[in-house]
Amino acid sequence: MESVTAARKETTPAVAEAAPDATSGGQANVPSPQETDGFRLVIEALKLNGIDTIFGLPGIPITDLTRKAQAAGMRVISFRHEQNAGYAASIAGFMTRKPGICLTVSAPGFLNGLTALANATTNCFPMILISGSSEREIVDLQQGDYEEMDQLAIARPLCKAAFRVLHAEDIGVGIARAIRAAVSGRPGGVYLDLPAKLFAQTMAAEAGRKSLIKVVDPAPRQIPARDAVQRALELLKSAKRPLILLGKGAAYAQADADIRALVEKTGIPYLPMAMAKGLLPDTHEQSAAAARSYVLPEADVVMLIGARLNWLLSHGKGKTWGGKDAKAWGGQKFIQIDISPQEADSNVRIDAPVVGDVGSCVSALLAGIGATWAKPPADWLNAIAERKNKNVAKMGETLAKNPMPMNFHSALNVVRDIVKANPDAILVNEGANALDFTRSIVDMYKPRKRLDVGTWGVMGIGMGFSVAAAVVSGQPVIAIEGDSAFGFSGMEVETICRYNLPVCVVILNNNGVYRGDEVNPTGGRDPAPLVFVKGARYEKLMEAFGGVGVQATTPAELRKAMEEALRSRKPTLINAAIDEGAGTESGRITALNPTAKKK
Ligand code: OXT
Ligand code: ADP
Ligand code: MG
């Protein structure tokens, strides 16, 4: 820190400014060896903090930043639309616990990235959206600058923190603050505004180097209070029908071995939220996923680990939890492990909040459990096993059918086998029916292998997540996409081909949003609002860029194409033709969809 003040003293009077995109081609404004500039300082500040990848889309004023970052050895992944770059950055943050970087141009590029920033904040994914911006003095007087917009003000309510850097010597502090804000406490999105003029500012190279900050311990452990842990253990001990709920905060924490030990040592059945699937293998005997609608209302003590009682858990009350009506409490007592002290009581009373990071909390609980912890009563475990076996057998029967055309089950039966044979592959998933059926049919075997629409149920994450997952992990990616969902980011198949990523996209194509068989009730020429071109050949899109395109009309064709994609690691798009009448409105969340009263 000492160096920043020193640097400012030394250099402020000497800071030079020049128009950055006068540098296009990277030729002009090259600082002398004794000097550095805004471009270099941004890159060096990121690299100093172990950030080696940028997801973005070039243009004024950040074109040279992308070039120079690549020249400096960073991985720069260029997208076709900033929203997809933003989703890529956010999921890279989730997978690595380092902030994912999305880089955009000003106003429209910034706005395109903003949805992903807001989504990252909602999902507690650490990400930094860095956008170039136009001339402050013109923007603030609203004099009509090129891509004029007060970006900082617009971003602020949609993210955890928003900063602007005006002087080259403050770049180190700006990046350090952005990193800390993104990953400390509850992770989230951060906006960093870099005005065009900043990039070409020069300063003495030595002072510039000293102004950078390597962030020490960016996400400090948060140790839970001993009495909070004790309270939680006592409540858990008193339970007759305990249940553990694992959320994506638990997956994010990368405390996999301790979480598994806690579940196994207590013998408590657990339910994984969608992105916590695989934290323990879905085939684990303590998984209650196949008895969800039984365990939620029947449990008496529920321990939430990195999961929120939001809409996905019916706010912890109502009929899902055995309440008498939609708002009534079901009688459960809750233990909640969360890094955010404000999360407890957000929906129902939390009897034992344990505030801290999942790793520290779980290890404290493990220490408190000791060697003599009694397993839950056998009648509870047996009752769950009975429901579970019934559901699994029922699912088995459905999966064994081979209807023509294919339905979601017969297609996903193939995906289920392929994922089982390739447990390191990452599964990206979006759609409505395509999402819900995949979640319950396709078992996951390892942590953080399932990436999906998350807290907002947002469509459009598909190709951005796939690109980032492949880039960050080097593992093959299988993207199971509804045909509508795919459309939100489909152009990024070019990105997948350009970087030659091992991504196998499977479109479960039922010709529309939810299903494809609706008709215009007026008999007019326009199609119904939810249906698409029948029998669209999405696989041609992948072929257009040199990837492999396959149309699959049977499970056997789908299996062959997926096996080949995983073997070859070539970008592949399989267009799986699904019965257009197979889906239901909004998938499993039909009840959330208001419909006009039927006469
Ligand atoms: O216990 P019960 O009997 O109930 O059974 C449960 C489990 O016990 C059982 N189960 C199992 N059985 C046997 N074996 C195993 N292994 C097993 N595992 C589970 O199965 C059932 C179900 O289990 P589940 O899933 O755990 O339980 P449930 O009750 O479903 O859980 C509740 C929820 C809420 C947690 C769960 O449903 C959930 O996570 N839902 C997420 C829903 C979601 O986010 N949906 C996406 C949004 S929908 C909508 O908004 C769409 N839009 C609008 C739009 C959006 N979203 N975004 C933007 C930017 N613009 C617009 C659009 C446009 S979806 C959409 C496109 C849709 O069309 P597509 O073509 O893409 O997709 P298709 O529908 O395929 O055509
Ligand atoms: P899900 O949708 O899987 O239920 P949510 O996104 O709703 O998961 O909840 C995740 C929760 O995990 C958030 O409340 C967040 O504060 C918390 N969280 C995130 N990272 C950590 C961590 N390292 N330690 C503790 N809690 C965390
Ligand atoms: Mg569809």
mmCIF file of C-alpha atoms in Angstrom, residues 172-358:
data_model
loop_
_atom_site.group_PDB
_atom_site.id
_atom_site.type_symbol
_atom_site.label_atom_id
_atom_site.label_comp_id
_atom_site.label_asym_id
_atom_site.label_seq_id
_atom_site.Cartn_x
_atom_site.Cartn_y
_atom_site.Cartn_z
ATOM 1 C CA GLY A 172 -3.768 -1.008 -8.753
ATOM 2 C CA VAL A 173 -6.158 0.095 -6.029
ATOM 3 C CA GLY A 174 -9.170 -0.118 -8.362
ATOM 4 C CA ILE A 175 -8.441 -3.707 -9.363
ATOM 5 C CA ALA A 176 -7.615 -4.715 -5.784
ATOM 6 C CA ARG A 177 -10.894 -3.277 -4.508
ATOM 7 C CA ALA A 178 -12.826 -4.988 -7.282
ATOM 8 C CA ILE A 179 -11.237 -8.361 -6.499
ATOM 9 C CA ARG A 180 -11.898 -8.102 -2.777
ATOM 10 C CA ALA A 181 -15.476 -6.994 -3.295
ATOM 11 C CA ALA A 182 -16.173 -9.862 -5.703
ATOM 12 C CA VAL A 183 -14.813 -12.757 -3.655
ATOM 13 C CA SER A 184 -14.945 -11.786 0.019
ATOM 14 C CA GLY A 185 -18.007 -12.531 2.143
ATOM 15 C CA ARG A 186 -20.946 -13.462 -0.071
ATOM 16 C CA PRO A 187 -19.438 -13.476 -3.561
ATOM 17 C CA GLY A 188 -21.008 -11.402 -6.307
ATOM 18 C CA GLY A 189 -20.633 -9.121 -9.285
ATOM 19 C CA VAL A 190 -18.512 -5.965 -9.308
ATOM 20 C CA TYR A 191 -18.454 -3.228 -11.921
ATOM 21 C CA LEU A 192 -15.208 -1.449 -12.790
ATOM 22 C CA ASP A 193 -15.535 1.629 -14.988
ATOM 23 C CA LEU A 194 -12.429 2.519 -16.978
ATOM 24 C CA PRO A 195 -12.846 5.739 -18.983
ATOM 25 C CA ALA A 196 -11.206 5.829 -22.407
ATOM 26 C CA LYS A 197 -8.730 8.475 -21.362
ATOM 27 C CA LEU A 198 -7.282 6.269 -18.645
ATOM 28 C CA PHE A 199 -5.752 3.693 -20.958
ATOM 29 C CA ALA A 200 -3.288 5.964 -22.696
ATOM 30 C CA GLN A 201 -2.223 7.853 -19.572
ATOM 31 C CA THR A 202 1.458 7.297 -18.965
ATOM 32 C CA MET A 203 3.499 7.323 -15.809
ATOM 33 C CA ALA A 204 6.971 6.268 -14.716
ATOM 34 C CA ALA A 205 7.248 2.501 -15.097
ATOM 35 C CA GLU A 206 8.826 1.951 -11.678
ATOM 36 C CA ALA A 207 6.179 4.006 -9.893
ATOM 37 C CA GLY A 208 3.508 2.209 -11.876
ATOM 38 C CA ARG A 209 4.855 -1.159 -10.842
ATOM 39 C CA LYS A 210 4.912 -0.094 -7.216
ATOM 40 C CA SER A 211 1.341 1.172 -7.399
ATOM 41 C CA LEU A 212 -0.022 -2.303 -8.081
ATOM 42 C CA ILE A 213 -1.410 -4.387 -5.245
ATOM 43 C CA LYS A 214 -1.244 -8.133 -4.893
ATOM 44 C CA VAL A 215 -4.297 -8.777 -2.786
ATOM 45 C CA VAL A 216 -3.447 -10.745 0.338
ATOM 46 C CA ASP A 217 -6.103 -13.265 1.408
ATOM 47 C CA PRO A 218 -8.901 -11.907 -0.834
ATOM 48 C CA ALA A 219 -11.600 -14.177 0.629
ATOM 49 C CA PRO A 220 -10.650 -14.532 4.296
ATOM 50 C CA ARG A 221 -12.034 -17.505 6.170
ATOM 51 C CA GLN A 222 -14.931 -16.623 8.413
ATOM 52 C CA ILE A 223 -14.870 -18.819 11.468
ATOM 53 C CA PRO A 224 -18.280 -19.420 13.064
ATOM 54 C CA ALA A 225 -18.865 -18.549 16.698
ATOM 55 C CA ARG A 226 -18.495 -21.529 19.033
ATOM 56 C CA ASP A 227 -21.895 -21.026 20.667
ATOM 57 C CA ALA A 228 -23.584 -20.885 17.244
ATOM 58 C CA VAL A 229 -22.042 -24.231 16.338
ATOM 59 C CA GLN A 230 -23.076 -25.690 19.688
ATOM 60 C CA ARG A 231 -26.654 -24.465 19.238
ATOM 61 C CA ALA A 232 -26.800 -26.048 15.807
ATOM 62 C CA LEU A 233 -25.437 -29.370 17.056
ATOM 63 C CA GLU A 234 -27.939 -29.510 19.889
ATOM 64 C CA LEU A 235 -30.822 -28.870 17.546
ATOM 65 C CA LEU A 236 -29.551 -31.471 15.127
ATOM 66 C CA LYS A 237 -29.159 -33.976 17.926
ATOM 67 C CA SER A 238 -32.773 -33.457 19.015
ATOM 68 C CA ALA A 239 -34.116 -34.258 15.532
ATOM 69 C CA LYS A 240 -36.207 -37.341 14.833
ATOM 70 C CA ARG A 241 -36.380 -36.682 11.107
ATOM 71 C CA PRO A 242 -33.340 -34.586 10.176
ATOM 72 C CA LEU A 243 -32.522 -33.468 6.642
ATOM 73 C CA ILE A 244 -29.514 -31.703 5.107
ATOM 74 C CA LEU A 245 -30.019 -29.372 2.150
ATOM 75 C CA LEU A 246 -26.918 -28.699 0.071
ATOM 76 C CA GLY A 247 -26.924 -25.567 -2.093
ATOM 77 C CA LYS A 248 -24.598 -24.065 -4.654
ATOM 78 C CA GLY A 249 -22.867 -22.094 -1.874
ATOM 79 C CA ALA A 250 -21.683 -25.470 -0.572
ATOM 80 C CA ALA A 251 -20.454 -26.395 -4.036
ATOM 81 C CA TYR A 252 -18.708 -23.039 -4.397
ATOM 82 C CA ALA A 253 -16.878 -23.446 -1.090
ATOM 83 C CA GLN A 254 -14.790 -26.375 -2.359
ATOM 84 C CA ALA A 255 -14.994 -28.087 1.022
ATOM 85 C CA ASP A 256 -16.020 -31.324 -0.673
ATOM 86 C CA ALA A 257 -14.331 -33.878 1.603
ATOM 87 C CA ASP A 258 -15.598 -32.300 4.827
ATOM 88 C CA ILE A 259 -19.126 -31.935 3.507
ATOM 89 C CA ARG A 260 -19.156 -35.581 2.541
ATOM 90 C CA ALA A 261 -17.725 -36.548 5.928
ATOM 91 C CA LEU A 262 -20.404 -34.526 7.742
ATOM 92 C CA VAL A 263 -23.197 -36.163 5.762
ATOM 93 C CA GLU A 264 -21.772 -39.656 6.178
ATOM 94 C CA LYS A 265 -20.789 -39.373 9.843
ATOM 95 C CA THR A 266 -24.206 -38.064 10.859
ATOM 96 C CA GLY A 267 -26.016 -40.471 8.543
ATOM 97 C CA ILE A 268 -28.532 -37.712 7.791
ATOM 98 C CA PRO A 269 -30.354 -37.892 4.435
ATOM 99 C CA TYR A 270 -29.554 -34.978 2.142
ATOM 100 C CA LEU A 271 -31.158 -33.193 -0.760
ATOM 101 C CA PRO A 272 -28.929 -31.426 -3.295
ATOM 102 C CA MET A 273 -30.110 -28.244 -4.979
ATOM 103 C CA ALA A 274 -29.527 -28.352 -8.731
ATOM 104 C CA MET A 275 -25.953 -27.025 -8.788
ATOM 105 C CA ALA A 276 -25.023 -28.962 -5.648
ATOM 106 C CA LYS A 277 -25.726 -32.243 -7.426
ATOM 107 C CA GLY A 278 -22.575 -34.336 -7.469
ATOM 108 C CA LEU A 279 -21.161 -32.825 -4.276
ATOM 109 C CA LEU A 280 -21.786 -36.362 -3.151
ATOM 110 C CA PRO A 281 -22.534 -38.738 -6.033
ATOM 111 C CA ASP A 282 -26.254 -38.697 -6.854
ATOM 112 C CA THR A 283 -26.213 -42.471 -6.442
ATOM 113 C CA HIS A 284 -25.233 -42.101 -2.762
ATOM 114 C CA GLU A 285 -27.516 -44.094 -0.510
ATOM 115 C CA GLN A 286 -28.205 -41.051 1.691
ATOM 116 C CA SER A 287 -29.460 -38.959 -1.247
ATOM 117 C CA ALA A 288 -33.138 -38.166 -0.808
ATOM 118 C CA ALA A 289 -33.443 -36.462 -4.213
ATOM 119 C CA ALA A 290 -35.856 -39.083 -5.475
ATOM 120 C CA ALA A 291 -38.079 -38.546 -2.431
ATOM 121 C CA ARG A 292 -38.102 -34.747 -2.453
ATOM 122 C CA SER A 293 -41.808 -34.242 -2.039
ATOM 123 C CA TYR A 294 -41.784 -36.653 0.896
ATOM 124 C CA VAL A 295 -38.794 -35.376 2.871
ATOM 125 C CA LEU A 296 -39.541 -31.639 2.761
ATOM 126 C CA PRO A 297 -42.876 -31.773 4.573
ATOM 127 C CA GLU A 298 -41.873 -34.657 6.848
ATOM 128 C CA ALA A 299 -38.494 -33.432 8.123
ATOM 129 C CA ASP A 300 -38.463 -31.891 11.603
ATOM 130 C CA VAL A 301 -34.991 -30.291 11.554
ATOM 131 C CA VAL A 302 -33.445 -29.067 8.320
ATOM 132 C CA MET A 303 -29.834 -27.968 8.017
ATOM 133 C CA LEU A 304 -29.227 -25.657 5.052
ATOM 134 C CA ILE A 305 -25.619 -25.558 3.879
ATOM 135 C CA GLY A 306 -25.053 -22.733 1.365
ATOM 136 C CA ALA A 307 -28.671 -22.756 0.202
ATOM 137 C CA ARG A 308 -31.290 -20.026 0.471
ATOM 138 C CA LEU A 309 -34.945 -20.501 1.363
ATOM 139 C CA ASN A 310 -36.020 -18.656 -1.792
ATOM 140 C CA TRP A 311 -38.627 -19.604 -4.415
ATOM 141 C CA LEU A 312 -36.727 -22.775 -5.309
ATOM 142 C CA LEU A 313 -37.482 -24.022 -1.796
ATOM 143 C CA SER A 314 -40.964 -22.502 -1.646
ATOM 144 C CA HIS A 315 -39.655 -19.932 0.876
ATOM 145 C CA GLY A 316 -39.432 -22.610 3.559
ATOM 146 C CA LYS A 317 -43.197 -22.742 4.063
ATOM 147 C CA GLY A 318 -46.517 -23.612 2.485
ATOM 148 C CA LYS A 319 -47.715 -26.943 1.179
ATOM 149 C CA THR A 320 -44.270 -28.066 -0.030
ATOM 150 C CA TRP A 321 -43.245 -28.032 3.639
ATOM 151 C CA GLY A 322 -46.472 -29.500 4.985
ATOM 152 C CA GLY A 323 -48.041 -26.138 5.847
ATOM 153 C CA LYS A 324 -51.848 -25.989 5.819
ATOM 154 C CA ASP A 325 -51.976 -23.356 3.112
ATOM 155 C CA ALA A 326 -49.663 -21.516 0.718
ATOM 156 C CA LYS A 327 -48.091 -19.304 3.405
ATOM 157 C CA ALA A 328 -48.317 -21.497 6.494
ATOM 158 C CA TRP A 329 -45.196 -22.710 8.308
ATOM 159 C CA GLY A 330 -44.766 -26.464 8.145
ATOM 160 C CA GLY A 331 -43.324 -26.749 11.664
ATOM 161 C CA GLN A 332 -39.697 -27.441 10.717
ATOM 162 C CA LYS A 333 -36.787 -26.024 12.680
ATOM 163 C CA PHE A 334 -33.939 -24.701 10.562
ATOM 164 C CA ILE A 335 -30.180 -24.548 10.945
ATOM 165 C CA GLN A 336 -28.630 -22.308 8.298
ATOM 166 C CA ILE A 337 -24.950 -22.226 7.441
ATOM 167 C CA ASP A 338 -24.234 -19.145 5.375
ATOM 168 C CA ILE A 339 -21.528 -16.572 4.949
ATOM 169 C CA SER A 340 -24.082 -13.780 4.896
ATOM 170 C CA PRO A 341 -25.305 -12.832 8.385
ATOM 171 C CA GLN A 342 -28.391 -11.257 6.847
ATOM 172 C CA GLU A 343 -29.642 -14.393 5.150
ATOM 173 C CA ALA A 344 -31.174 -15.939 8.282
ATOM 174 C CA ASP A 345 -34.889 -15.199 8.881
ATOM 175 C CA SER A 346 -35.313 -13.884 5.336
ATOM 176 C CA ASN A 347 -38.326 -16.142 4.841
ATOM 177 C CA VAL A 348 -38.987 -18.159 7.989
ATOM 178 C CA ARG A 349 -37.429 -18.277 11.449
ATOM 179 C CA ILE A 350 -33.943 -19.744 11.537
ATOM 180 C CA ASP A 351 -33.497 -21.389 14.926
ATOM 181 C CA ALA A 352 -29.768 -21.918 14.614
ATOM 182 C CA PRO A 353 -27.934 -19.587 12.252
ATOM 183 C CA VAL A 354 -24.277 -20.468 11.766
ATOM 184 C CA VAL A 355 -22.504 -17.580 10.116
ATOM 185 C CA GLY A 356 -19.208 -18.304 8.444
ATOM 186 C CA ASP A 357 -17.713 -19.835 5.355
ATOM 187 C CA VAL A 358 -18.965 -23.327 4.580
#
